[in-house]
Every structure is written in structure tokens, then in C-alpha cells.
Coordinates of C-alpha atoms in Angstrom, one line a residue:
Chain A
M1 CA -54.1 -19.1 -59.6
G2 CA -50.4 -18.7 -59.4
G3 CA -48.8 -15.5 -60.5
L4 CA -47.2 -12.6 -58.8
I5 CA -48.3 -11.5 -55.4
E6 CA -49.3 -7.9 -55.7
S7 CA -47.0 -5.5 -54.0
T8 CA -49.4 -2.6 -53.9
D9 CA -50.1 -1.2 -50.5
Q10 CA -53.0 -3.2 -49.1
T11 CA -55.0 -0.9 -47.0
M12 CA -57.3 -2.4 -44.5
F13 CA -59.2 -0.8 -41.8
L14 CA -59.1 -2.4 -38.4
D15 CA -61.8 -2.2 -35.9
P16 CA -60.8 0.2 -33.2
A17 CA -62.3 -2.2 -30.7
I18 CA -59.3 -4.4 -31.5
R19 CA -57.0 -1.7 -30.4
N20 CA -58.8 -1.1 -27.2
W21 CA -59.3 -4.7 -26.2
V22 CA -56.2 -6.4 -27.5
L23 CA -53.3 -4.0 -28.0
F24 CA -53.5 -2.2 -24.7
P25 CA -54.4 -5.2 -22.6
I26 CA -51.5 -7.3 -23.8
T27 CA -49.0 -4.6 -23.1
V28 CA -50.5 -3.8 -19.7
I29 CA -50.6 -7.5 -18.7
M30 CA -47.0 -7.9 -19.7
V31 CA -45.8 -4.9 -17.7
L32 CA -47.7 -6.1 -14.7
V33 CA -46.4 -9.7 -14.9
G34 CA -42.9 -8.4 -15.3
V35 CA -43.0 -6.3 -12.2
F36 CA -44.7 -9.1 -10.3
R37 CA -41.9 -11.5 -11.4
H38 CA -39.3 -9.0 -10.4
Q39 CA -40.7 -8.6 -6.9
L40 CA -41.2 -12.4 -6.5
T41 CA -37.6 -13.1 -7.5
I42 CA -36.4 -10.7 -4.9
L43 CA -38.4 -12.5 -2.3
M44 CA -37.4 -15.9 -3.4
T45 CA -33.7 -15.4 -3.9
G46 CA -32.1 -16.5 -0.7
Q47 CA -29.0 -15.0 0.8
P48 CA -26.0 -16.1 -1.2
A49 CA -24.4 -18.9 0.7
K50 CA -21.8 -17.5 3.0
P51 CA -18.5 -19.3 2.3
D52 CA -16.9 -20.7 5.4
I53 CA -13.3 -20.0 6.2
K54 CA -11.9 -23.2 4.7
E55 CA -13.6 -22.5 1.4
I56 CA -12.2 -19.0 1.3
R57 CA -8.8 -20.3 2.1
Q58 CA -9.1 -22.9 -0.7
G59 CA -10.1 -20.4 -3.2
K60 CA -7.5 -17.8 -2.3
A61 CA -4.8 -20.5 -2.4
L62 CA -5.7 -21.1 -6.0
M63 CA -5.5 -17.4 -6.7
R64 CA -2.0 -17.2 -5.2
G65 CA -0.9 -19.9 -7.6
H66 CA -2.5 -17.9 -10.4
T67 CA -0.8 -14.6 -9.4
L68 CA 2.5 -16.3 -9.1
A69 CA 2.2 -17.8 -12.5
Q70 CA 1.2 -14.5 -14.0
N71 CA 3.6 -12.1 -12.3
N72 CA 6.5 -14.4 -11.8
S73 CA 9.0 -12.3 -13.8
Y74 CA 8.8 -9.4 -11.3
I75 CA 10.5 -11.2 -8.5
P76 CA 14.0 -12.6 -8.4
T77 CA 14.5 -16.2 -9.5
A78 CA 15.4 -17.5 -6.1
A79 CA 12.2 -16.0 -4.6
F80 CA 10.2 -17.5 -7.4
I81 CA 11.7 -20.9 -7.0
E82 CA 11.1 -20.9 -3.3
R83 CA 7.4 -20.1 -3.8
K84 CA 7.0 -22.5 -6.6
K85 CA 8.4 -25.4 -4.6
Y86 CA 6.2 -24.5 -1.6
L87 CA 3.0 -24.2 -3.6
C88 CA 3.5 -27.2 -5.8
Q89 CA 4.1 -29.3 -2.7
A90 CA 1.1 -27.8 -1.0
Y91 CA -1.2 -28.5 -3.9
E92 CA 0.0 -32.0 -4.2
D93 CA -0.5 -32.7 -0.5
G94 CA -3.8 -31.0 -0.5
T95 CA -2.8 -28.6 2.3
Y96 CA -5.3 -26.0 1.2
L97 CA -8.2 -28.4 0.4
K98 CA -11.3 -27.7 2.4
D99 CA -11.7 -31.3 3.2
K100 CA -8.5 -33.2 3.3
T101 CA -9.9 -36.6 3.0
S102 CA -11.8 -35.8 0.0
K103 CA -9.1 -35.9 -2.6
E104 CA -10.8 -38.5 -4.7
K105 CA -14.3 -37.2 -5.1
S106 CA -16.7 -38.2 -7.8
P107 CA -19.1 -35.7 -9.3
T108 CA -22.1 -37.2 -7.6
D109 CA -20.4 -36.8 -4.2
L110 CA -19.8 -33.2 -5.0
M111 CA -23.4 -32.6 -6.0
A112 CA -24.5 -34.1 -2.8
D113 CA -22.7 -31.5 -0.8
P114 CA -25.5 -29.5 0.8
K115 CA -24.0 -26.1 -0.1
N116 CA -23.8 -27.0 -3.7
M117 CA -27.3 -28.3 -3.7
E118 CA -28.6 -25.0 -2.5
A119 CA -26.7 -23.1 -5.1
M120 CA -28.1 -25.3 -7.9
M121 CA -31.6 -25.1 -6.5
D122 CA -31.4 -21.3 -6.5
G123 CA -30.3 -21.3 -10.1
M124 CA -33.1 -23.6 -11.1
K125 CA -35.6 -21.6 -9.2
K126 CA -34.5 -18.5 -11.1
Q127 CA -34.9 -20.2 -14.4
M128 CA -38.4 -21.4 -13.5
M129 CA -39.4 -17.9 -12.7
G130 CA -38.4 -16.9 -16.2
I131 CA -39.9 -19.7 -18.2
I132 CA -43.3 -20.1 -16.6
P133 CA -44.7 -16.6 -17.0
Q134 CA -43.5 -16.5 -20.6
T135 CA -45.2 -19.8 -21.4
L136 CA -48.4 -18.8 -19.6
I137 CA -48.7 -15.5 -21.4
M138 CA -48.0 -17.1 -24.8
G139 CA -50.6 -19.7 -24.2
W140 CA -53.1 -17.2 -23.1
I141 CA -52.6 -15.0 -26.1
Q142 CA -52.8 -18.0 -28.5
F143 CA -56.0 -19.0 -26.8
F144 CA -57.8 -15.8 -26.6
F145 CA -56.3 -13.6 -29.3
S146 CA -55.8 -15.7 -32.3
G147 CA -57.5 -15.7 -35.6
F148 CA -57.4 -12.0 -36.4
I149 CA -55.0 -9.3 -37.5
L150 CA -53.8 -6.9 -34.9
I151 CA -51.4 -4.4 -36.3
K152 CA -49.5 -3.5 -39.4
L153 CA -45.8 -3.4 -39.1
P154 CA -44.1 -0.3 -40.4
F155 CA -41.4 -2.2 -42.2
P156 CA -41.6 -5.0 -44.7
L157 CA -40.5 -8.6 -44.0
G158 CA -39.7 -11.7 -45.9
L159 CA -42.4 -14.3 -46.7
R160 CA -40.9 -16.8 -44.3
F161 CA -42.3 -14.8 -41.4
K162 CA -45.8 -15.2 -42.6
Q163 CA -46.2 -18.6 -41.0
M164 CA -45.1 -17.3 -37.6
L165 CA -46.7 -14.0 -37.5
Q166 CA -50.0 -14.7 -39.1
S167 CA -50.4 -18.1 -37.6
G168 CA -54.2 -18.1 -37.2
I169 CA -55.1 -16.7 -40.6
M170 CA -54.9 -18.7 -43.8
T171 CA -54.5 -16.1 -46.5
P172 CA -51.9 -16.6 -49.1
N173 CA -52.0 -13.1 -50.5
M174 CA -52.0 -10.9 -47.5
D175 CA -49.0 -8.7 -46.9
V176 CA -46.7 -10.0 -44.3
R177 CA -46.9 -6.6 -42.6
W178 CA -50.3 -7.4 -41.2
V179 CA -49.6 -9.5 -38.2
S180 CA -51.4 -11.3 -35.4
S181 CA -51.3 -10.8 -31.7
I182 CA -48.5 -13.2 -31.1
S183 CA -46.1 -10.9 -32.9
W184 CA -47.3 -8.0 -30.7
Y185 CA -46.3 -10.2 -27.8
F186 CA -42.8 -10.6 -29.3
I187 CA -42.5 -6.9 -29.9
N188 CA -43.5 -6.2 -26.4
L189 CA -41.0 -8.7 -25.1
F190 CA -38.1 -6.8 -26.6
G191 CA -39.5 -3.4 -26.2
L192 CA -40.5 -3.4 -22.6
R193 CA -36.9 -3.9 -21.5
G194 CA -36.5 -0.1 -21.6
V195 CA -39.7 0.4 -19.6
F196 CA -38.6 -2.1 -17.0
A197 CA -35.2 -0.5 -16.7
L198 CA -37.0 2.8 -16.0
L199 CA -39.4 1.3 -13.5
L200 CA -37.3 -1.2 -11.7
G201 CA -33.7 0.0 -12.1
G202 CA -30.9 -1.5 -14.1
E203 CA -30.6 -5.0 -12.8
N204 CA -34.2 -6.3 -13.0
S205 CA -35.6 -9.8 -13.3
A206 CA -38.5 -8.8 -15.4
D207 CA -36.5 -9.0 -18.6
G208 CA -37.8 -11.6 -21.0
T209 CA -34.9 -11.6 -23.4
R210 CA -32.5 -12.8 -20.7
D211 CA -34.5 -15.9 -20.2
M212 CA -34.3 -16.6 -23.9
T213 CA -30.6 -16.4 -24.0
A214 CA -30.4 -18.5 -20.8
M215 CA -32.5 -21.1 -22.5
S216 CA -30.4 -21.2 -25.6
T217 CA -27.1 -21.4 -23.7
M218 CA -28.5 -24.2 -21.6
G219 CA -29.2 -26.1 -24.7
A220 CA -25.9 -25.4 -26.2
M221 CA -23.8 -26.3 -23.1
G222 CA -26.0 -29.0 -21.7
Q223 CA -24.6 -28.3 -18.3
Q224 CA -26.3 -27.9 -14.9
P225 CA -26.1 -24.4 -13.7
G226 CA -23.7 -23.8 -10.8
Q227 CA -21.7 -27.0 -11.1
P228 CA -19.6 -27.4 -8.1
Q229 CA -15.9 -27.0 -8.7
D230 CA -13.4 -29.8 -8.0
F231 CA -10.6 -28.0 -6.2
N232 CA -8.3 -30.9 -6.1
K233 CA -8.2 -31.1 -9.9
Q234 CA -7.7 -27.4 -10.1
F235 CA -4.9 -27.4 -7.7
L236 CA -3.1 -30.2 -9.6
G237 CA -3.7 -28.3 -12.8
M238 CA -2.2 -25.2 -11.3
K239 CA 0.7 -27.2 -10.1
D240 CA 1.4 -28.4 -13.6
N241 CA 1.2 -24.8 -14.8
L242 CA 3.7 -23.6 -12.3
S243 CA 6.2 -26.4 -12.9
I244 CA 6.6 -25.6 -16.6
I245 CA 7.2 -21.9 -16.1
Y246 CA 10.7 -20.9 -17.3
H247 CA 11.6 -18.0 -15.0
E248 CA 13.2 -14.9 -16.5
W249 CA 13.7 -12.1 -14.2
D250 CA 12.4 -8.9 -15.7
L251 CA 15.3 -7.0 -14.2
E252 CA 18.0 -8.9 -16.0
N253 CA 18.9 -6.1 -18.3
I254 CA 17.5 -3.2 -16.2
E255 CA 20.9 -1.5 -16.3
Q256 CA 20.8 -1.0 -20.0
R257 CA 17.1 -0.1 -19.9
V258 CA 17.7 2.7 -17.5
L259 CA 20.7 4.0 -19.5
V260 CA 18.6 4.0 -22.6
K261 CA 15.7 5.8 -20.7
Y262 CA 17.9 8.6 -19.6
G263 CA 19.6 9.0 -22.9
K264 CA 23.0 7.6 -22.1
Q265 CA 22.8 4.8 -24.5
A266 CA 21.2 4.4 -27.9
R267 CA 19.7 1.0 -27.6
I268 CA 19.8 -2.2 -25.7
F269 CA 22.5 -4.7 -26.7
K270 CA 21.5 -8.3 -26.3
S271 CA 24.6 -9.9 -25.0
T272 CA 25.3 -12.7 -22.6
R273 CA 27.9 -10.7 -20.8
K274 CA 26.4 -8.2 -18.4
Chain R
M1 CA -25.5 21.4 2.1
S2 CA -25.2 19.1 -0.9
S3 CA -21.7 20.4 -1.6
S4 CA -20.6 19.3 1.9
L5 CA -22.1 15.9 1.2
K6 CA -20.2 15.7 -2.1
L7 CA -17.0 16.6 -0.5
L8 CA -17.5 14.0 2.2
G9 CA -18.2 11.5 -0.5
E10 CA -14.9 12.4 -2.2
I11 CA -13.0 12.0 1.0
R12 CA -14.6 8.6 1.4
Q13 CA -13.6 7.6 -2.1
S14 CA -10.0 8.6 -1.7
S15 CA -9.9 6.8 1.7
E16 CA -8.1 9.6 3.3
R17 CA -8.4 10.4 6.9
R18 CA -9.1 14.1 7.3
P19 CA -10.8 14.1 10.7
F20 CA -10.7 17.8 11.3
E21 CA -12.3 18.6 7.9
V22 CA -14.8 15.8 8.1
L23 CA -16.0 17.1 11.5
K24 CA -16.2 20.6 10.3
L25 CA -18.2 19.7 7.2
A26 CA -20.5 17.3 9.1
E27 CA -21.3 19.5 12.1
P28 CA -23.8 21.8 10.4
L29 CA -25.3 18.8 8.6
L30 CA -25.9 16.9 11.9
N31 CA -27.1 19.9 13.9
K32 CA -29.5 21.2 11.4
G33 CA -30.8 17.7 10.5
S34 CA -30.3 18.4 6.8
I35 CA -28.3 15.2 6.6
A36 CA -31.5 13.4 5.7
Q37 CA -30.9 14.9 2.2
A38 CA -28.2 12.3 1.6
G39 CA -30.8 9.5 1.3
D40 CA -29.2 6.1 1.7
E41 CA -25.7 7.6 1.9
V42 CA -26.5 8.9 5.3
W43 CA -25.3 5.8 7.0
L44 CA -21.9 6.0 5.3
V45 CA -21.6 9.6 6.3
Y46 CA -22.4 8.6 9.9
E47 CA -19.7 6.0 9.9
Q48 CA -17.3 8.5 8.4
V49 CA -18.2 11.1 11.1
F50 CA -17.8 8.5 13.8
L51 CA -14.3 7.6 12.6
A52 CA -13.3 11.3 12.4
A53 CA -14.7 11.9 15.9
I54 CA -12.7 9.0 17.3
D55 CA -9.6 10.3 15.5
E56 CA -10.1 13.8 17.0
G57 CA -10.8 12.4 20.5
Q58 CA -14.4 13.7 20.5
I59 CA -15.8 10.6 22.2
D60 CA -19.2 12.1 22.9
V61 CA -19.9 13.0 19.3
A62 CA -18.7 9.4 18.4
K63 CA -21.1 7.9 21.0
A64 CA -24.0 10.0 19.8
V65 CA -23.4 8.9 16.2
L66 CA -23.0 5.3 17.3
E67 CA -26.3 5.5 19.0
I68 CA -28.0 6.5 15.7
L69 CA -26.3 3.7 13.8
H70 CA -27.2 1.2 16.5
N71 CA -30.9 2.2 16.3
R72 CA -30.9 1.6 12.6
F73 CA -28.8 -1.5 12.3
G74 CA -29.3 -3.2 15.6
E75 CA -27.1 -5.4 17.8
E76 CA -26.0 -8.0 15.3
S77 CA -24.5 -5.8 12.7
Q78 CA -20.8 -6.5 12.3
R79 CA -19.9 -3.1 11.2
V80 CA -21.6 -1.5 14.2
K81 CA -20.1 -3.9 16.6
R82 CA -16.6 -3.1 15.3
L83 CA -17.4 0.6 16.0
Y84 CA -18.2 -0.3 19.6
G85 CA -14.8 -1.9 19.8
L86 CA -13.2 1.3 18.5
V87 CA -14.9 3.3 21.3
S88 CA -13.6 0.9 23.9
E89 CA -10.1 1.2 22.4
A90 CA -10.4 5.0 22.3
T91 CA -11.6 5.4 25.9
G92 CA -8.7 3.2 27.2
H93 CA -10.5 -0.1 27.7
P94 CA -8.5 -2.3 25.3
E95 CA -9.5 -5.5 27.2
D96 CA -13.2 -4.8 26.5
A97 CA -12.3 -4.3 22.8
K98 CA -10.3 -7.4 22.7
R99 CA -13.0 -9.4 24.2
L100 CA -15.5 -8.1 21.7
Y101 CA -13.3 -8.8 18.7
D102 CA -12.5 -12.3 20.0
D103 CA -16.2 -12.9 20.4
M104 CA -16.9 -11.7 16.9
L105 CA -14.2 -14.0 15.5
E106 CA -15.5 -17.0 17.4
K107 CA -19.0 -16.5 16.0
D108 CA -17.6 -16.0 12.5
A109 CA -14.1 -16.8 11.7
T110 CA -14.2 -15.1 8.3
N111 CA -14.9 -11.7 9.7
V112 CA -12.3 -9.6 8.2
L113 CA -13.2 -6.4 10.0
A114 CA -12.8 -8.0 13.4
N115 CA -9.6 -9.7 12.5
K116 CA -7.9 -6.6 11.3
R117 CA -9.1 -4.6 14.3
L118 CA -7.7 -7.2 16.6
I119 CA -4.3 -7.0 14.9
A120 CA -4.4 -3.2 15.1
L121 CA -5.3 -3.4 18.8
L122 CA -2.4 -5.8 19.5
K123 CA 0.0 -3.5 17.6
S124 CA -1.2 -0.4 19.4
Q125 CA -0.5 -2.2 22.7
G126 CA 3.0 -3.1 21.7
Q127 CA 2.3 -6.8 21.5
Y128 CA 4.1 -7.1 18.3
V129 CA 4.7 -10.9 18.4
Q130 CA 1.0 -11.7 18.9
A131 CA 0.1 -9.1 16.2
I132 CA 2.5 -10.9 13.8
Q133 CA 1.1 -14.3 14.7
E134 CA -2.5 -13.1 14.1
L135 CA -1.6 -11.5 10.9
V136 CA 0.2 -14.6 9.6
S137 CA -2.8 -16.7 10.3
Y138 CA -5.0 -14.2 8.6
L139 CA -2.8 -14.3 5.6
D140 CA -2.8 -18.1 5.6
T141 CA -6.5 -17.7 4.6
H142 CA -6.5 -14.4 2.7
G143 CA -3.3 -14.7 0.7
N144 CA -4.3 -12.1 -1.8
D145 CA -4.7 -9.1 0.5
F146 CA -1.6 -7.2 -0.5
E147 CA -2.2 -4.5 2.1
A148 CA -2.0 -7.1 4.8
W149 CA 1.3 -8.3 3.4
L150 CA 2.5 -4.7 3.4
E151 CA 1.4 -4.4 7.1
L152 CA 3.3 -7.6 7.9
T153 CA 6.4 -6.2 6.1
H154 CA 6.4 -3.2 8.4
L155 CA 5.8 -5.3 11.5
Y156 CA 8.8 -7.4 10.6
L157 CA 10.9 -4.4 9.9
D158 CA 10.1 -3.0 13.3
Q159 CA 11.4 -6.2 14.7
H160 CA 14.5 -6.1 12.4
L161 CA 13.6 -9.4 10.9
Y162 CA 14.8 -8.4 7.4
S163 CA 14.6 -11.7 5.5
Q164 CA 11.0 -12.2 6.6
A165 CA 10.2 -8.6 5.7
A166 CA 11.9 -9.2 2.3
F167 CA 9.6 -12.2 1.7
C168 CA 6.5 -10.2 2.5
I169 CA 7.4 -7.3 0.3
E170 CA 8.1 -9.8 -2.5
E171 CA 4.5 -11.0 -2.0
V172 CA 3.3 -7.4 -2.3
I173 CA 5.3 -6.9 -5.5
L174 CA 3.9 -10.1 -6.9
Q175 CA 0.5 -8.7 -6.6
Q176 CA 1.3 -5.1 -7.5
P177 CA 4.3 -5.2 -9.8
A178 CA 3.9 -1.8 -11.2
N179 CA 4.0 0.2 -8.0
H180 CA 7.5 1.8 -7.7
Y181 CA 7.1 2.4 -4.0
F182 CA 7.0 -1.3 -3.2
H183 CA 10.2 -1.8 -5.3
L184 CA 11.8 1.0 -3.4
C185 CA 10.9 -0.7 -0.1
Y186 CA 12.3 -4.0 -1.4
A187 CA 15.5 -2.2 -2.6
E188 CA 16.0 -0.7 0.8
I189 CA 15.4 -3.9 2.6
S190 CA 17.8 -5.7 0.3
Y191 CA 20.5 -3.1 0.8
T192 CA 20.1 -3.3 4.6
M193 CA 20.4 -7.1 4.4
G194 CA 23.5 -6.8 2.3
N195 CA 22.0 -8.2 -0.9
L196 CA 23.7 -5.4 -2.9
D197 CA 23.1 -7.0 -6.3
V198 CA 19.4 -7.3 -5.8
A199 CA 19.3 -3.8 -4.2
L200 CA 20.9 -2.2 -7.2
K201 CA 18.6 -3.8 -9.7
E202 CA 15.6 -2.9 -7.6
Y203 CA 16.7 0.8 -7.3
L204 CA 17.1 0.8 -11.0
R205 CA 13.6 -0.5 -11.4
V206 CA 12.4 2.4 -9.2
V207 CA 14.0 5.0 -11.4
E208 CA 12.7 3.2 -14.5
L209 CA 9.1 3.2 -13.2
S210 CA 9.3 6.7 -11.7
T211 CA 11.4 9.2 -13.6
D212 CA 13.9 11.1 -11.6
N213 CA 13.0 9.5 -8.4
V214 CA 15.3 11.0 -5.8
R215 CA 15.4 8.2 -3.4
G216 CA 15.9 5.8 -6.2
F217 CA 18.9 7.6 -7.6
Y218 CA 20.4 8.0 -4.1
G219 CA 20.1 4.3 -3.8
V220 CA 21.6 3.7 -7.2
K221 CA 24.6 5.8 -6.4
L222 CA 25.1 4.4 -3.0
T223 CA 24.8 0.8 -4.1
A224 CA 26.8 1.1 -7.3
D225 CA 29.7 2.8 -5.4
R226 CA 29.6 0.3 -2.6
I227 CA 29.8 -2.6 -5.0
L228 CA 32.7 -1.0 -6.9
D229 CA 34.4 -0.5 -3.6
I230 CA 34.0 -4.1 -2.5
T231 CA 34.8 -5.8 -5.8
S232 CA 37.9 -3.7 -6.3
S233 CA 39.1 -4.5 -2.8
R234 CA 38.2 -8.1 -3.0
G235 CA 39.9 -8.3 -6.3
S236 CA 43.1 -6.9 -5.0
G237 CA 43.2 -9.3 -2.2
K238 CA 42.5 -7.0 0.6
S239 CA 39.4 -8.1 2.6
K240 CA 37.6 -4.8 2.9
G241 CA 34.0 -4.8 4.0
P242 CA 31.9 -7.5 5.8
S243 CA 31.9 -10.8 4.0
H244 CA 28.1 -11.2 4.1
L245 CA 27.6 -8.6 1.4
K246 CA 26.5 -10.3 -1.8
V247 CA 27.7 -8.9 -5.0
E248 CA 28.0 -11.9 -7.2
N249 CA 25.4 -11.0 -9.7
A250 CA 26.2 -7.4 -10.0
P251 CA 27.2 -5.9 -13.3
Q252 CA 30.7 -5.3 -14.5
K253 CA 32.8 -2.4 -13.4
A254 CA 32.3 -0.3 -16.4
M255 CA 28.5 -0.6 -16.2
L256 CA 28.6 0.3 -12.5
E257 CA 30.6 3.4 -13.2
R258 CA 28.2 4.5 -15.9
L259 CA 25.3 4.0 -13.5
S260 CA 26.9 5.8 -10.7
Q261 CA 27.7 8.7 -13.0
L262 CA 24.1 8.8 -14.3
A263 CA 22.8 8.9 -10.8
A264 CA 25.1 11.8 -9.9
E265 CA 24.1 13.7 -13.0
R266 CA 20.4 13.2 -12.5
L267 CA 20.6 14.2 -8.8
L268 CA 22.4 17.4 -9.7
A269 CA 19.8 18.1 -12.4
I270 CA 16.9 17.5 -10.0
Y271 CA 18.4 19.8 -7.4
S272 CA 19.4 22.4 -9.9
G273 CA 16.4 24.5 -9.1
S274 CA 16.9 24.5 -5.3
G275 CA 18.8 26.8 -3.0
D276 CA 22.6 26.9 -2.8
A277 CA 22.7 25.2 0.6
M278 CA 21.0 22.2 -0.9
K279 CA 23.3 22.1 -3.8
K280 CA 26.3 22.3 -1.7
T281 CA 25.2 19.5 0.5
L282 CA 24.5 17.3 -2.5
E283 CA 27.9 18.0 -4.0
E284 CA 29.6 17.1 -0.7
W285 CA 27.7 13.9 -0.5
L286 CA 28.5 13.0 -4.1
K287 CA 32.1 13.3 -3.5
L288 CA 32.0 10.6 -0.8

């Protein structure tokens, strides 16, 4: 019996018991689980690993190279060349490396480094904290609360959503606006962010949407979280950066700029003679 | 009460030291116990009061506040330990303080607070060479702390080690290129060393960044005139002026004269609103 699906407003009366025993419980459970998750994350997150002095030195040495590359035009050429020579030599020799013997390190060695292990474990633990409750709740809802309509959405949706939002019920004619409990779960997922922000303060770990983005980026990048950095490579890269810089002192034509600024000259003349 | 707390907070934000005001504001808070209104901020206020009391020499107040902080944060807190060091320094027991800082650094070489306090202690005792050594080793690790580089610049200047000071102030400029004060410092160091060409350009940078900067314009006039003097005398064969003065990269004579004239004009304009005595002094100076 093909034909047009009627677009008249379908009114159905839902048993108020549904409201009491499904709508509210799902929300309450989600809030509780969120708060619980937040507290648990606080307990489980160890202290961030305290960098030791050699690591700090290593990191800051890289920053020096970066600052030099960025702001090189503000110091005279001689000063720049002096620093460039020193830093390039130091990067090549590995003077600033935490562990001088480790210039040739393979990725597996880097991962074996205990500090990096801890950082990666921490990251993975956090992700587990996010994924498990979500999976559990979804499973629980599917098991207990499937096969009936829960709410009517106030806005219309396309037919594609029918499969997802009315998963337990096989009715080809019913308006997509009548949805099952799993969609209420999704609505809560996004909506409770505001509630959690109120209850737990801005930076809280009860937010479900963050886990979703984390999952999608993990899939996209396919990279382990907290991959240890290979400083030797970075130093050599910075050395290359520095060696190709053509230094132009910002103050070459400062005389003309000042004259123009104070109105003694109309504009700057680009000439080779000073 | 909360207005005093707000004011104290503002003073903390601007990192000014206003010991007298801080103590005056904090005294009623502490005596009446209404400091509890501050909530978690209360510990920051205590630290601020402690530093003010030390500055003003009110050691008993400082010790009382320190007692409160100790009870809250315990023996092992780095910040509290450093305050103990400060008390030792203030009561004239620098050796105790030094022992404490050395101990803290042994336990944790990355402790910035203890490191800086140690350097300050050495400086206050006049042990400039050690202070410089400690600061240099601190900067070997923390190369991006421009305030430390600035401190080292001043230490070197005190020792009249101008080329080292110039290196340090260059590091500062590298990290803070838009701050005209650092360029001014660099200009004056260069002038003192005899690098007149660099000095002139840096003075010009100062007046570019900071319109009508008096010190900047004084510098421009002085340097430009001096370069003119030297190049004219060198050109004419007479060896006037010490030979170490570098003027190779300086602008041509015409440009120098224009700059000198601009500087004179701006100085007169700046002082046009001041009294006659000032103006006369300026005119006399300009004639030189």
C-alpha cells in the first residue's frame, strides 16, 4: 500500500507511567553517573609527572631557538650570528639533550622510558573513564527501555532518523517525531553539559560529548595519546630553521622612520645609500 | 572589609610592593578575624602580609603569619620554606637562610623559588661573583626567563662588564622586543662601550616606540653630535677622540645633522611647558 505518508499531526496519548518510570529515571541516572565519573577521575588522575631539571633544560633550549628564529630582526646582525652559531653547534652536539648518549633512539625505546609510560597510561585511563560508562548506560537503556515510544520531539526530522530513533518499533507510518528512549539518552548527553557545568564547575570530566570528540579524533589520527617527543630530531630541525634565516636588522632604516614619524620627511626612500 | 580584600588583590595583581599600605589594610582584617571572608584567597593574603611585614621590619607580625601558614601547609611546602628563609635573612642570620636554600635545591634542583632567593641572598651580601655564577647556571636551564636575564644585566653593569651586560640585554630584547625601556638600556650600554653606531640606532628605536621620550632624545642628540665630531676630525686627519669608538655603520653627515636637529627641536618642545630655569639649562646644554 504505497502512497503518501500522511503529514497530519498524529496525536497519541502516552501512558503517564512512561514518564515517571522512564523519562525521569534516565535523566537522574545520567546525572548521578556523570558526577560519580567526575569524582573518580579526580581520584585517579595522578600528579602530573614532575619534569626533572635536564628535561626542563632540554625544553627551554628548544624554546630559545624558536625565540631566536622568531625575533631575530630585533637584534643587530653580529649578535644574531653569534647566537645562531652557538645554538646550531649546541643542537648538533646534543649539548642540551637530557641524555647525551641517546642521540639515536628508536620510537620503541622512547616508549619504554618510564616517565612516558606513565603519561600514556594516564591518558588511556582517562579515555576508559569516558567510554565505559557511556557504553554501559546505552546497553542498559537498550535492554530495559526498548520497544516503546517515549517522547515526541517538538521539531520535525528527516526520515533517515527513523531507523536510529525508533529502533525497537517497526511502524512505517509513524511520524519521526515520536522517538524511543535511546534518543532521550542522546538528548540528555548533550543537554546535561550545562547542568554539569553548574554542579561541578567549568572543567569537569562528566561531559559525554568530549569523549565523543576524543573517540573521533583518535580514529582520525590513529596515534597513541601522549607520544613522547624525540628532542634530538627537534633540535636538528630547529638547527635547519636557524641556518636558513636571512637576517635583516629591523633598525636599518630607523633614521628615516623616525624622521617620518616626527613629520620631518614625507616618506621613506628605499635606497642603498644610508 | 571586602573592599580591603579587593584592594589587596589588586596590589597582588600589579606585583607592586606597597608594604605600608598592605599592612594598614590587612591589620583590621587580621585582628577582627574577618579575613575568613576571603575564602581560599586567604592564604595569598597571608603571604602578601608576610612579605609586607618583612619589608617594614615588623618581624613579629611576620612570624605570627608564618605560624598560621605553617599550620595549614606543613613542613614540606616549598613556598612556606622559602618564607622561613626570608625570616632568617631579615633577622640577620644569612647563613641559616643559605643553608635552607641549599638544602631545598639539593632536594629538588628545579626549585625556582629557592634558586632565586639564593641569588638574591648572595647579592645582598655583596658576593657578586657568586651571585653571577649562580644566575648563569640558573639561566643555562631556564633560558626563557627574561627577568633573570635583566637581573644578570644589572649585575654585570655593577661590575662594569659592559660586553657581557650587552649580551644579556640583547637576550632580553630578543624575548621582549617591543619594550622601549630595554632598548634604552641597550642604547646606553652601547654608548658607554663606545659602539656609537649601534647606540644611535637603538636610541632612535626608543623614540620610535615611545613618542617624545626625553632620555631617548638626549641620547640621539649626544650620539649624533659625537659621531659628527669624530667623523669630521677623523676625516680631516686629526686623531680626535679615542680610537675604540665605532662609527663605521653610522649614517651620513647630512642625516646625522637632521637627526640632531630633530632631537633638539623635540626636547625644546617637551620642555616648553616647564619653568624658565629648566628651559635655560636645556638651551645651555643644547649649545654644547
